[in-house]
Coordinates of C-alpha atoms in Angstrom, one line a residue:
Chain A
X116 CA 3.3 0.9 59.5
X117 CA 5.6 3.7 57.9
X118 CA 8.8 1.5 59.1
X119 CA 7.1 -1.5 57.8
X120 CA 6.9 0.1 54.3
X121 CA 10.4 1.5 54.8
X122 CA 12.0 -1.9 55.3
X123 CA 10.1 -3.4 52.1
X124 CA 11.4 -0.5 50.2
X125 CA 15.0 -0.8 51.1
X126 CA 14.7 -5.2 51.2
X127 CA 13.5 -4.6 47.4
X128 CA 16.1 -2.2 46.9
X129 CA 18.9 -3.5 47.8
X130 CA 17.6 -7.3 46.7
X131 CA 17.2 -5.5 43.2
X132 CA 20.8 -4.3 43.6
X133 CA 21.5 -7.4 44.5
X134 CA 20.1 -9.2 41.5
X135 CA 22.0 -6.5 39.4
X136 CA 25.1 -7.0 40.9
X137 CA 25.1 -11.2 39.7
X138 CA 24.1 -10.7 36.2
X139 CA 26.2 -7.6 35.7
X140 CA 28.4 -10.0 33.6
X141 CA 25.2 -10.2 30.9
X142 CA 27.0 -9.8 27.6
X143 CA 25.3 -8.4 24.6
X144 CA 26.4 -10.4 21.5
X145 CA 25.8 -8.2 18.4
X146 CA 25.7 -9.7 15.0
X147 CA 24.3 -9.4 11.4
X148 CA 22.8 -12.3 10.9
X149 CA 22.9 -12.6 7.3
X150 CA 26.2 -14.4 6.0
X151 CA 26.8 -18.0 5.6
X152 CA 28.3 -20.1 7.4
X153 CA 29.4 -17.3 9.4
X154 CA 26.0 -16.4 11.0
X155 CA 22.7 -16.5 9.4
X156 CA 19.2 -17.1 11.0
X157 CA 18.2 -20.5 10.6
X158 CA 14.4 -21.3 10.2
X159 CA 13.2 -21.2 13.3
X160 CA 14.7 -17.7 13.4
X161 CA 17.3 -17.5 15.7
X162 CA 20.9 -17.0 15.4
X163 CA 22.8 -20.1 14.2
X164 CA 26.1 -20.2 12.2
X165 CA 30.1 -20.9 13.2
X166 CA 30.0 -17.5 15.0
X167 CA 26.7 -18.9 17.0
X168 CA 28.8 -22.0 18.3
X169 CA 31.7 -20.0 18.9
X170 CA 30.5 -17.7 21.0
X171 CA 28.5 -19.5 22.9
X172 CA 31.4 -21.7 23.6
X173 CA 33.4 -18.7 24.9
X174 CA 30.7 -17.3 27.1
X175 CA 30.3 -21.1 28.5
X176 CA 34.4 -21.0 28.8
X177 CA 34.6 -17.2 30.3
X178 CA 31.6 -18.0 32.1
X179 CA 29.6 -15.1 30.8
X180 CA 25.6 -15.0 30.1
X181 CA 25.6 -13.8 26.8
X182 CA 22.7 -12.6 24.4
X183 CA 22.4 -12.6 20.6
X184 CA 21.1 -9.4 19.1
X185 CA 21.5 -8.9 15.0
X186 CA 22.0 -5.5 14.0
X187 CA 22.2 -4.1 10.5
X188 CA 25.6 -4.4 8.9
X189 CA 25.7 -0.4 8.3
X190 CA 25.4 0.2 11.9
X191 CA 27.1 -2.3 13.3
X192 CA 29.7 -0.2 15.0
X193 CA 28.5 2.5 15.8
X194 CA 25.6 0.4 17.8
X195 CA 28.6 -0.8 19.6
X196 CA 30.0 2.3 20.8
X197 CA 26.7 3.6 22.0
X198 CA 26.5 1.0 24.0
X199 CA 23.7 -0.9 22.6
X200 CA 25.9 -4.2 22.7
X201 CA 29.0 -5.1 23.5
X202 CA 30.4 -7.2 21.1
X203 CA 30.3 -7.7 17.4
X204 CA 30.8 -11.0 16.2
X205 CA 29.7 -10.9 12.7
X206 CA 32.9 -12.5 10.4
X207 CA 34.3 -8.6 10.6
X208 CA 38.0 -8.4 9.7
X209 CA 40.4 -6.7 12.1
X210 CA 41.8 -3.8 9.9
X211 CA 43.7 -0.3 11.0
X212 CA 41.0 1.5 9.8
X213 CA 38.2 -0.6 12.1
X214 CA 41.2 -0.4 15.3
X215 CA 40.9 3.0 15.6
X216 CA 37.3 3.0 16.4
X217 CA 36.9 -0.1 18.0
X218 CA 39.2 -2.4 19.5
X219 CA 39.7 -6.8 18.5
X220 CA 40.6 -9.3 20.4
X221 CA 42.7 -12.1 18.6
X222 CA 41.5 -13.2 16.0
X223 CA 39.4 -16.5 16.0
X224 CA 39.7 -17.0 12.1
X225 CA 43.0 -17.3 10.3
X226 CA 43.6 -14.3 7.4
X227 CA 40.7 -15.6 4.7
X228 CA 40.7 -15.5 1.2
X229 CA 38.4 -13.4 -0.6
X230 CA 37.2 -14.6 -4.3
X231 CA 35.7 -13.2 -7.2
X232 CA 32.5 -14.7 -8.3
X233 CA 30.9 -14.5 -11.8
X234 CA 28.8 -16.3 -14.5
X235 CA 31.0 -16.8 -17.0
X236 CA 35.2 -17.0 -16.9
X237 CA 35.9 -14.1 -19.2
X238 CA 34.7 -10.9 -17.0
X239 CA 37.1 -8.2 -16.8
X240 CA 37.8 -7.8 -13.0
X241 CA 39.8 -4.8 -12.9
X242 CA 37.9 -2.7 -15.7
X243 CA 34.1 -4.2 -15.1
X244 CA 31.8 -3.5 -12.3
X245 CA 32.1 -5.5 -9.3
X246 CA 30.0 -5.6 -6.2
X247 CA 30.5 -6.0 -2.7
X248 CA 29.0 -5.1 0.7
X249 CA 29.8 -1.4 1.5
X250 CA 32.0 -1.0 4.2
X251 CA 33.9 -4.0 4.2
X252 CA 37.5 -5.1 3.1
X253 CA 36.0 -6.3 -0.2
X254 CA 34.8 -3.2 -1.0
X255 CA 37.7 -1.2 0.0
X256 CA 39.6 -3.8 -2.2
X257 CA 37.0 -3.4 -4.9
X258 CA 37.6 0.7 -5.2
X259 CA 41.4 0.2 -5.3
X260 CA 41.5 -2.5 -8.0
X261 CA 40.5 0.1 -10.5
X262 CA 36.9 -1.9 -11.4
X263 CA 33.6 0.2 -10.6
X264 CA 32.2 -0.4 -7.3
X265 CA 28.9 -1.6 -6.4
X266 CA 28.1 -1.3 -2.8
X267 CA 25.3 -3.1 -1.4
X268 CA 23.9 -3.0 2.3
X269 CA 23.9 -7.5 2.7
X270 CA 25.9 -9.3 0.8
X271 CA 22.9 -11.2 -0.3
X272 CA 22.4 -8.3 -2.5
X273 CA 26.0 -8.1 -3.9
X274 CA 25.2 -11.7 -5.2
X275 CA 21.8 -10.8 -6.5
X276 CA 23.2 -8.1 -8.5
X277 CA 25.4 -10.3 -10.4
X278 CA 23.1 -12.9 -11.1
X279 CA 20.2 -10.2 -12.5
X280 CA 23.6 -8.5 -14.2
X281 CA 23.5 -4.9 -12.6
X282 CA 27.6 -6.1 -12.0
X283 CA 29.9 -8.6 -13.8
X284 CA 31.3 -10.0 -10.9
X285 CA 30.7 -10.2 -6.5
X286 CA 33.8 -9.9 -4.6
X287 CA 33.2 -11.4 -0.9
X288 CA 34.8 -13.7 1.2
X289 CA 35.5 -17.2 -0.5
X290 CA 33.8 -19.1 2.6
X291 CA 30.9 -17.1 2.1
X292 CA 30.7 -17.9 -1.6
X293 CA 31.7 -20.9 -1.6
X294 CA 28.2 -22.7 -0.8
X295 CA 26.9 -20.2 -2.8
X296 CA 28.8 -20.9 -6.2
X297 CA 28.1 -24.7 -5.3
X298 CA 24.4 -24.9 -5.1
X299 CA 24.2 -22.3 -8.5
X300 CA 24.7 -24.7 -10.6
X301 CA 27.2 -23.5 -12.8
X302 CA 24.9 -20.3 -12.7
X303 CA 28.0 -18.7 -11.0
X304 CA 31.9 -19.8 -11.0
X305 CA 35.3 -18.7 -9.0
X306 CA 37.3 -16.2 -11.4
X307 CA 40.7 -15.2 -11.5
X308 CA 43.0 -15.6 -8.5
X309 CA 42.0 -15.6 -4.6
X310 CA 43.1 -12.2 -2.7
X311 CA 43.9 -12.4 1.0
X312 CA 42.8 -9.4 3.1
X313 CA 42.9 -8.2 6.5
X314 CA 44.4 -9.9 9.5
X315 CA 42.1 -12.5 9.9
X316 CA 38.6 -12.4 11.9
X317 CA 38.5 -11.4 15.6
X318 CA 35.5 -10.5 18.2
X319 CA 35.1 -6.0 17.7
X320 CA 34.8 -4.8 21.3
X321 CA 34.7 -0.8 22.8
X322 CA 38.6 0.5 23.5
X323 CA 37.2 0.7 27.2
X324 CA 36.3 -3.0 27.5
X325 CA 40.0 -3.7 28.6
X326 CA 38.6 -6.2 30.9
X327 CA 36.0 -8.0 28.4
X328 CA 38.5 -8.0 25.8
X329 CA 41.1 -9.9 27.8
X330 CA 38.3 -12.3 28.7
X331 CA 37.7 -13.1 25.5
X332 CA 41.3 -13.6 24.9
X333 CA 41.5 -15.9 27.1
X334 CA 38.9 -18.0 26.1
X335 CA 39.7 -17.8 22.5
X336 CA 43.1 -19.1 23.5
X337 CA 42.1 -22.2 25.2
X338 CA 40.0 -23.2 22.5
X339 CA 42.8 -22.4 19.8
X340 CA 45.1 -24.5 22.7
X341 CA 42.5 -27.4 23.0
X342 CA 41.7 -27.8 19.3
X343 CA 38.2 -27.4 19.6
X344 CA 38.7 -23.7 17.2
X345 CA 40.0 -26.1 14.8
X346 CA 37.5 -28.4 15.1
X347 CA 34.7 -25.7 14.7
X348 CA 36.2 -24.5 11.3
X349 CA 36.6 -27.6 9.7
X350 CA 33.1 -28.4 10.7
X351 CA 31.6 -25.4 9.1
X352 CA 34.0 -24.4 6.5
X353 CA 35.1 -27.5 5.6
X354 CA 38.4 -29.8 5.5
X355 CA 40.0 -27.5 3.4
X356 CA 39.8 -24.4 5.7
X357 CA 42.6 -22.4 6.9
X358 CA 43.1 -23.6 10.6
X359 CA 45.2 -21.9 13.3
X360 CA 48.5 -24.0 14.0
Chain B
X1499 CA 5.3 -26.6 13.2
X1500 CA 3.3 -29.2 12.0
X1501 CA 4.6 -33.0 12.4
X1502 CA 4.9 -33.7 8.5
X1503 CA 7.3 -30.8 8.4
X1504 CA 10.0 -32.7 10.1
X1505 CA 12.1 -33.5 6.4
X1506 CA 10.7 -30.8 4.2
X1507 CA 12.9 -32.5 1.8
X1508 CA 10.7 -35.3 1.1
X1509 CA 7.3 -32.6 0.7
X1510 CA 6.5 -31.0 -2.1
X1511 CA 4.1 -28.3 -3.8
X1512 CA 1.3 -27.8 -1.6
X1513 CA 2.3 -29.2 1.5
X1514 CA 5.9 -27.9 1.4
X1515 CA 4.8 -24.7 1.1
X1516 CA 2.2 -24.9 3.9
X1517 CA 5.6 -26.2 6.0
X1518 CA 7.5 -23.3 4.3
X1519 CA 4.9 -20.9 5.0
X1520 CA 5.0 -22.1 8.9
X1521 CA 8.5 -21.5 10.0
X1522 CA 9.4 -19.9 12.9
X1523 CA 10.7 -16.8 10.5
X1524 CA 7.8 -16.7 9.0
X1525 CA 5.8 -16.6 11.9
X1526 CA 8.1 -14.0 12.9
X1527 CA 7.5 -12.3 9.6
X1528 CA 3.4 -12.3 10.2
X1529 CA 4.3 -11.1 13.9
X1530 CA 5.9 -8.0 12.5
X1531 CA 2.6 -7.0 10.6
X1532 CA 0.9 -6.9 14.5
X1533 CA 4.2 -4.7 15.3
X1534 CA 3.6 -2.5 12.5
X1535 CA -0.3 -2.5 13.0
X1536 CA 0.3 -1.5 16.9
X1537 CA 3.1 0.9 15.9
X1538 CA 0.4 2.7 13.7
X1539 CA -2.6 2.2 16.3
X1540 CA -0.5 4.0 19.1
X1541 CA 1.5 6.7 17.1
X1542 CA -1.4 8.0 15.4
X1543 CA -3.2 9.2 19.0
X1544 CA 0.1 10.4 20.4
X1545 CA 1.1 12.2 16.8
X1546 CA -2.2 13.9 17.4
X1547 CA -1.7 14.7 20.9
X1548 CA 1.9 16.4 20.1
X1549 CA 0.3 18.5 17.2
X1550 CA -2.8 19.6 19.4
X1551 CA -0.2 20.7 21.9
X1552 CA 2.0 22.4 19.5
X1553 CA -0.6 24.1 17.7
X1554 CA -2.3 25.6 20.9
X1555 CA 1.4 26.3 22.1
X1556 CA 2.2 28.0 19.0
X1557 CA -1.4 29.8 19.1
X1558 CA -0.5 31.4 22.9
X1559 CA -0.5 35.1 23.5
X1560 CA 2.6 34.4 25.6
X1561 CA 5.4 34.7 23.7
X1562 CA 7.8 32.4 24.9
X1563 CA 4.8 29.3 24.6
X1564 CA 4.3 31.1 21.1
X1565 CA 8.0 30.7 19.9
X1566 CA 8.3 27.1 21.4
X1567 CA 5.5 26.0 19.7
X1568 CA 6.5 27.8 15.9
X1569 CA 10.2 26.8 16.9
X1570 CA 8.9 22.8 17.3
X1571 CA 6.8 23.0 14.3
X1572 CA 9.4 24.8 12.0
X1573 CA 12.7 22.5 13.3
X1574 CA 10.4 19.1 13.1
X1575 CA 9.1 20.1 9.7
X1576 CA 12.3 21.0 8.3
X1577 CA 15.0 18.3 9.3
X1578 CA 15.1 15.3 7.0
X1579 CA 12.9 12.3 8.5
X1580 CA 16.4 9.8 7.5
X1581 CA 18.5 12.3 9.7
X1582 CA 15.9 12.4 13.0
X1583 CA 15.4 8.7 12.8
X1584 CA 18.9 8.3 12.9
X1585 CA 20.6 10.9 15.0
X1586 CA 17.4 11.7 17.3
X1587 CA 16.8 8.4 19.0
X1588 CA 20.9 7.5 19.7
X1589 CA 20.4 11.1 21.4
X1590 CA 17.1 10.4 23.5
X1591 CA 18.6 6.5 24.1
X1592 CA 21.7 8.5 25.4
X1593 CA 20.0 11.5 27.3
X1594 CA 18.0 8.8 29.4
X1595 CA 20.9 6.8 29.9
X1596 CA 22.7 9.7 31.0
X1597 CA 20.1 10.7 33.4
X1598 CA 19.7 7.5 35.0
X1599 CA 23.3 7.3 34.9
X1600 CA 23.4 11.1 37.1
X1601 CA 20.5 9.6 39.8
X1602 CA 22.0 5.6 40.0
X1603 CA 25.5 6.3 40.3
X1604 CA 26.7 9.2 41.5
X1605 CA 30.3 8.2 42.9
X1606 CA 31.3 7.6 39.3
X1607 CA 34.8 8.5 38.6
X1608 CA 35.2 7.9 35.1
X1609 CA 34.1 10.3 32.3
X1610 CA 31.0 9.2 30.3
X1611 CA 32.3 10.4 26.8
X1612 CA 35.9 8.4 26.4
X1613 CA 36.5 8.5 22.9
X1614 CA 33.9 7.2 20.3
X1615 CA 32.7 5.1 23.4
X1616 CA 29.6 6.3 25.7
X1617 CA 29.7 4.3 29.1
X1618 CA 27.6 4.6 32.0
X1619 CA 27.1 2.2 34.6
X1620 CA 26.0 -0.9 34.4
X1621 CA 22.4 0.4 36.4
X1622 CA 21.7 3.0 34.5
X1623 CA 21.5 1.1 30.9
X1624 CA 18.3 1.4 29.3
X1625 CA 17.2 -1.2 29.9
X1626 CA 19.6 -3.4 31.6
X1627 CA 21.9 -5.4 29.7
X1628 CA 20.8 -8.4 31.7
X1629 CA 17.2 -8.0 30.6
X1630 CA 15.9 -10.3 28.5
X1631 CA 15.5 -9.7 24.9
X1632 CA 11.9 -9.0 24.9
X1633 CA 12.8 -5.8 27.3
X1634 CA 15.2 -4.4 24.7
X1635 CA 12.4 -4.9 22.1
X1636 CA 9.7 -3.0 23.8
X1637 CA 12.0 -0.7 24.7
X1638 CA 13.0 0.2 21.4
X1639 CA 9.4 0.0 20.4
X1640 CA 8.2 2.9 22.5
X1641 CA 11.6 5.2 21.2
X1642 CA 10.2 4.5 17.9
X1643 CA 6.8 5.7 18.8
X1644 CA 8.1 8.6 20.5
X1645 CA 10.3 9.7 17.8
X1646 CA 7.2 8.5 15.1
X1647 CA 4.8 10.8 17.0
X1648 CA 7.2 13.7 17.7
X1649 CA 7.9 13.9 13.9
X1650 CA 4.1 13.5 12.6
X1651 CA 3.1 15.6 15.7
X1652 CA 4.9 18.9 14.2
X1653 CA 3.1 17.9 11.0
X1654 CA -0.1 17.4 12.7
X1655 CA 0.9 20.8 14.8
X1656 CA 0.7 22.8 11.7
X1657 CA -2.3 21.0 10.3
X1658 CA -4.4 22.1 13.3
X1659 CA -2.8 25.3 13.5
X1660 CA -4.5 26.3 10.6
X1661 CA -7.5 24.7 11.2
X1662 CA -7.8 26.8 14.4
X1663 CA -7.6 29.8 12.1
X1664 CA -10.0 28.5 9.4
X1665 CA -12.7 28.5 11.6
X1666 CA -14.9 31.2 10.7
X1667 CA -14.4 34.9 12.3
X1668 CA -18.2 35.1 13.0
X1669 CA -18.6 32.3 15.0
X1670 CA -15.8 33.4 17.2
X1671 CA -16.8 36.7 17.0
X1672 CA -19.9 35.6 18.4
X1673 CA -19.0 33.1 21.0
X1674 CA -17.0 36.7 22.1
X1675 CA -20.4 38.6 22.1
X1676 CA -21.6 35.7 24.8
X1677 CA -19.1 36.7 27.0
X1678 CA -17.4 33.7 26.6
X1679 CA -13.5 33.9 27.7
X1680 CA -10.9 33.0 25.4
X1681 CA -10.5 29.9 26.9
X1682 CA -14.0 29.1 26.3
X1683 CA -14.5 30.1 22.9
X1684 CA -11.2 27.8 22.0
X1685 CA -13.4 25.0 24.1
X1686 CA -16.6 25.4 23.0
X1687 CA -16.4 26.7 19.6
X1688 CA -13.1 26.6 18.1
X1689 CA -12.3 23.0 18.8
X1690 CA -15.1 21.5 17.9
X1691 CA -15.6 23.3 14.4
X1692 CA -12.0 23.0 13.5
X1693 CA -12.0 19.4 12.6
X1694 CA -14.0 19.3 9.5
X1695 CA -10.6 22.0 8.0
X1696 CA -7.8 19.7 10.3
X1697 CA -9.4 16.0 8.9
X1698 CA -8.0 16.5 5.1
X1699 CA -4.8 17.3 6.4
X1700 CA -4.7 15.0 9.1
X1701 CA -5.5 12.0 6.9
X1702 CA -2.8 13.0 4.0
X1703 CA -0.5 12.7 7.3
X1704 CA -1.7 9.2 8.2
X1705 CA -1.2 8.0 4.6
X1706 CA 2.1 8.9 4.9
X1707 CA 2.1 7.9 8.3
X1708 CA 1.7 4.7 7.2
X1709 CA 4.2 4.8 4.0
X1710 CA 6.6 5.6 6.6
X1711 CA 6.4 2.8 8.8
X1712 CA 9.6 1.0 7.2
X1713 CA 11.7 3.1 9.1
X1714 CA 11.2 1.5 12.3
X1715 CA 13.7 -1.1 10.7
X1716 CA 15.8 2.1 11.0
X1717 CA 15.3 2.1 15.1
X1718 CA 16.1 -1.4 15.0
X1719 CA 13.2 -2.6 15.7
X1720 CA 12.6 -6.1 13.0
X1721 CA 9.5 -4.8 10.9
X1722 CA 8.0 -6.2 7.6
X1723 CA 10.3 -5.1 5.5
X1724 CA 13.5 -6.6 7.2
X1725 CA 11.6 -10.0 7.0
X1726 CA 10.8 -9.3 3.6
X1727 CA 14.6 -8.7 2.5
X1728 CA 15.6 -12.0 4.7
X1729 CA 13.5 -14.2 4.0
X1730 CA 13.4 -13.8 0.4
X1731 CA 17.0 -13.7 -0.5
X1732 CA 18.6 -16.1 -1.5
X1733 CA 19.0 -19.9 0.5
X1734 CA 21.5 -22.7 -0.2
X1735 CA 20.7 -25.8 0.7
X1736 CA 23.6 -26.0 4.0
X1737 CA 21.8 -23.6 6.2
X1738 CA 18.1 -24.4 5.7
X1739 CA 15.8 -27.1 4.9
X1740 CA 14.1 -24.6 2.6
X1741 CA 16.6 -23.5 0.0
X1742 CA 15.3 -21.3 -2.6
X1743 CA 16.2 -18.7 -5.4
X1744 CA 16.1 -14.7 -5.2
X1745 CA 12.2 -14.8 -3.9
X1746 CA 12.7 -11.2 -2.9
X1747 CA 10.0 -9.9 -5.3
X1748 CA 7.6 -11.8 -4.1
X1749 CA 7.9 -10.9 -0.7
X1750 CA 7.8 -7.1 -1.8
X1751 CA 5.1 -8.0 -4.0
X1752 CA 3.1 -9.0 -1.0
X1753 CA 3.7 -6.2 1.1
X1754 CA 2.5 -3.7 -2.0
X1755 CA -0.5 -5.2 -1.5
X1756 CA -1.0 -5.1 2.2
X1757 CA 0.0 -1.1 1.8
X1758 CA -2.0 -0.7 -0.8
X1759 CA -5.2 -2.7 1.3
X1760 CA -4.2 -1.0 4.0
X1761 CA -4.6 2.9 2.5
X1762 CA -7.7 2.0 0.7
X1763 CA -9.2 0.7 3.9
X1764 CA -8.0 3.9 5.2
X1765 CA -9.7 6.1 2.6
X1766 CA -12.6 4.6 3.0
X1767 CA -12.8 5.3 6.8
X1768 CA -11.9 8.4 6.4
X1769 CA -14.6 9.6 4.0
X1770 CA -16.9 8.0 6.3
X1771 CA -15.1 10.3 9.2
X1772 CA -15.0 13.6 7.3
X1773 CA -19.1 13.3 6.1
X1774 CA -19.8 12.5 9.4
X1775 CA -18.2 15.5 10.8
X1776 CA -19.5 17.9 8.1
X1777 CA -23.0 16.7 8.4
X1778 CA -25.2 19.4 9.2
X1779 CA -22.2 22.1 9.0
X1780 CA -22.3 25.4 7.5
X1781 CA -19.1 25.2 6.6
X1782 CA -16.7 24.7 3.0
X1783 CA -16.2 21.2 3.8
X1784 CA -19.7 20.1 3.8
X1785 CA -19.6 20.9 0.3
X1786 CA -16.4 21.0 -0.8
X1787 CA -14.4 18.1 0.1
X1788 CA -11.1 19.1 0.6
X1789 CA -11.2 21.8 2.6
X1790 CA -9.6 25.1 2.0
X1791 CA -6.9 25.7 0.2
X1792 CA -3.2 24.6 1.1
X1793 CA -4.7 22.8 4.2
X1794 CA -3.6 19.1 2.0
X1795 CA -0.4 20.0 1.8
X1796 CA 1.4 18.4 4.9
X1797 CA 3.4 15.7 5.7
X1798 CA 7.1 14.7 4.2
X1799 CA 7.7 13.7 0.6

């Protein structure tokens, strides 16, 4: 009887070992769920957005099981480095300051051009207040141009603030805007001249994931290689996107 | 969810707001009241549990017990909720991990701590990485209650403390003339008298209790609020088939009134508890309905 239980204990065992061993390559997709077209919950509450379709098309590619988990913007990274994911993919820009925490892989969106947004042409973008989303390249922008800095934790809010008039005017990225400043109306316009920040968008992984990061390069570069990157932009950004070459 | 909700376009009034209403975020959204309701249900015991053993730990003739007890109470009480709902539950996350981590994988080479990363083998995450999402939820459902009742049980510890000691000298005193050990009087006499002094506290704890529920967006864990804040921002056309303006008061308007239901219905029960307990007790509180004096003030701001 006692070997009896013995062998169930150790098939179970090492069957759960087993089982551990093939998903091992589970990969925790973290993401904010909360900016057009980028990613955003759709109605039925999941993740949907260009960073949904991308990354499951580089799981499928790097043949990966992958799970979406959103995860406030604030705490995004260090989420990451805790271990709670293991990837952001969340429309983040690859900057110094962001590469010495965390490492990128390439980058899977081409250096974008952040706008200002406002309701009326005349704001004063250097002297007003402008909002963005706090830690971000926008806001880091925001603080340098001189103008007073409104940090919100969604960029939902930045916008809001503008349009009850807390700020004169929402820095953000201009794909993010963009459907935005089109379905206001005229409520809200583009003012004064596009600013390019950062070195385009890329997947945030922990320095130790050597291995995952390379992965991802891979698969990022066979979809850049094939077209289908291309295709992905255009098809949520629109024809007039930046594409990669 | 319904069939006529397959081109909300074409709805309007009534009907698209019945389809509105019935999206899978909004039944998401009604899900996280259960979430918050449960969170309550199960903290509340468990809060009471810590306090009951950090007052009678903090009560003990031996010293040690004494000063872990007053030491739990006094740290609890005094740290910023923001900073233990923040910094406490990445620790406990981490301390299990690292445990499990210590017992599952012992010819480790690599150091756990490399940088700003913390990395333990894939068999000692908490949960797995493979589990499904669900797993990951419960999970950090039951850090929140932990952390939740930790937090209200120093609160709770302090409430009870003093209860203990409210009870009146003469009954003790008596109880002692019996020949009733110390054990026993705490069983038989102390205990059972001290909740009509512990109740006022106790209930200004689970008002607050309940105020503080938000925070679990804190732990990651998608309550009310979060819904709220996403589903009433703003929605251009492109990336629903609900678009709609900055909606975000009335989804804060609507949970004001579930808080404020929710702490009248509160009240109510809780007057029922405290006449209940004082009926037919020679004590303050029979009369006098909140208790002695400085035993209301608990909880955080």
């Amino acid at each position: 009887m006692k070997t009896l239980i013995l062998t169930t204990a150790a098939l179970a065992l090492t069957a759960g070992a087993a089982l551990a061993e093939s998903h091992s390559q589970t990969v925790r997709l973290g993401t904010e769920g909360a900016y057009p077209p980028y990613n955003f919950l759709n109605d039925a509450g999941e993740v949907d957005g260009f960073e949904r379709e991308l990354g499951d098309e580089l799981c499928k590619r790097a043949e990966l099981t992958c799970e979406w988990v959103t995860n406030d913007w604030d705490s995004i990274i260090p989420n990451l480095v805790s271990g709670n994911y293991d990837t952001i993919i969340a429309g983040m820009s690859i900057t110094d300051e962001r590469d010495e925490v965390i490492d990128f892989t390439q980058a899977y969106f081409p250096p974008a051009a952040s706008a200002y947004a406002a309701p009326s042409e005349d704001v004063d973008l250097t002297g007003g207040v402008v909002s963005a989303q706090a830690t971000t390249i926008q806001a880091g922008h925001v603080a340098d141009s001189g103008a007073a800095l409104l940090e919100f934790a969604t960029p939902d809010e930045a916008v809001a603030a503008v349009r009850n008039g807390e700020a004169d005017a929402v820095f953000a990225d201009k794909d993010f805007l963009a459907p935005i400043v089109e379905a206001s109306g005229g409520e809200l316009m583009f003012v004064g001249e596009d600013v390019a920040l950062g070195d385009g968008i890329g997947v945030g992984l922990r320095e130790s994931d050597g291995e995952l990061r390379e992965t991802l390069n891979a698969a990022i570069q066979s979809m850049k290689d094939d077209g289908s990157l291309n295709e992905l932009l255009v098809k949520w950004f629109g024809e007039e996107t930046q594409t990669f070459e | 969810m319904f069939a006529s909700c397959a081109d909300p376009e074409t709805l309007s009034g009534l009907s698209w707001l019945t389809c509105y209403l019935t999206t899978g975020k909004h039944i998401a959204f009604y899900w996280a009241f259960g979430t918050v309701l449960l969170l309550l249900a199960v903290t509340a015991p468990v809060a009471l549990a810590f306090g009951f053993g950090g007052a009678m730990a903090a009560r003990s003739r031996i010293a040690p017990l004494s000063w872990l007890g007053k030491g739990y109470i006094a740290v609890v009480r005094g740290v910023p909720d923001i900073a233990f709902f923040l910094f406490f539950v990445i620790a406990l996350d981490q301390g299990i991990e690292w445990l499990r981590h210590k017992a599952k994988c012992p010819d480790w080479d690599q150091p756990i701590r490399q940088g700003n990363d913390f990395i333990v083998c894939a068999e000692a995450k908490m949960p797995l990485s493979s589990s499904a999402q669900w797993v990951h939820e419960v999970y950090g459902f039951w850090l929140a209650v932990f952390t939740f009742a930790l937090v209200f049980g120093a609160f709770a510890a302090n409430v009870l403390f003093g209860a203990m000691r409210a009870v009146p000298r003469a009954q003790t005193e008596t109880a002692e003339a019996y020949g009733m050990s110390r054990a026993q009087v705490f069983r038989r006499v102390i205990v059972p008298q001290m909740w009509v002094y512990a109740l006022p506290g106790l209930s200004n704890l689970w008002m607050v209790l309940i105020k503080a529920s938000p925070l679990l967006f804190l732990l990651g864990v998608e309550d009310i609020v979060y819904w709220a804040r996403e589903l009433g921002s703003t929605k251009t056309p492109q990336f629903t088939a609900y678009p709609h303006g900055d909606w975000r008061m009335w989804y804060f308007l609507f949970l004001l009134v579930f808080y404020l239901g929710f702490t009248r219905i509160s009240e109510i029960v809780l007057d029922r508890i405290m006449r209940r307990l004082t009926h037919g007790q020679a004590t303050l509180g029979s009369h006098k309905r909140t208790g002695p004096v400085g035993m209301s003030k608990a909880g955080p701001p």
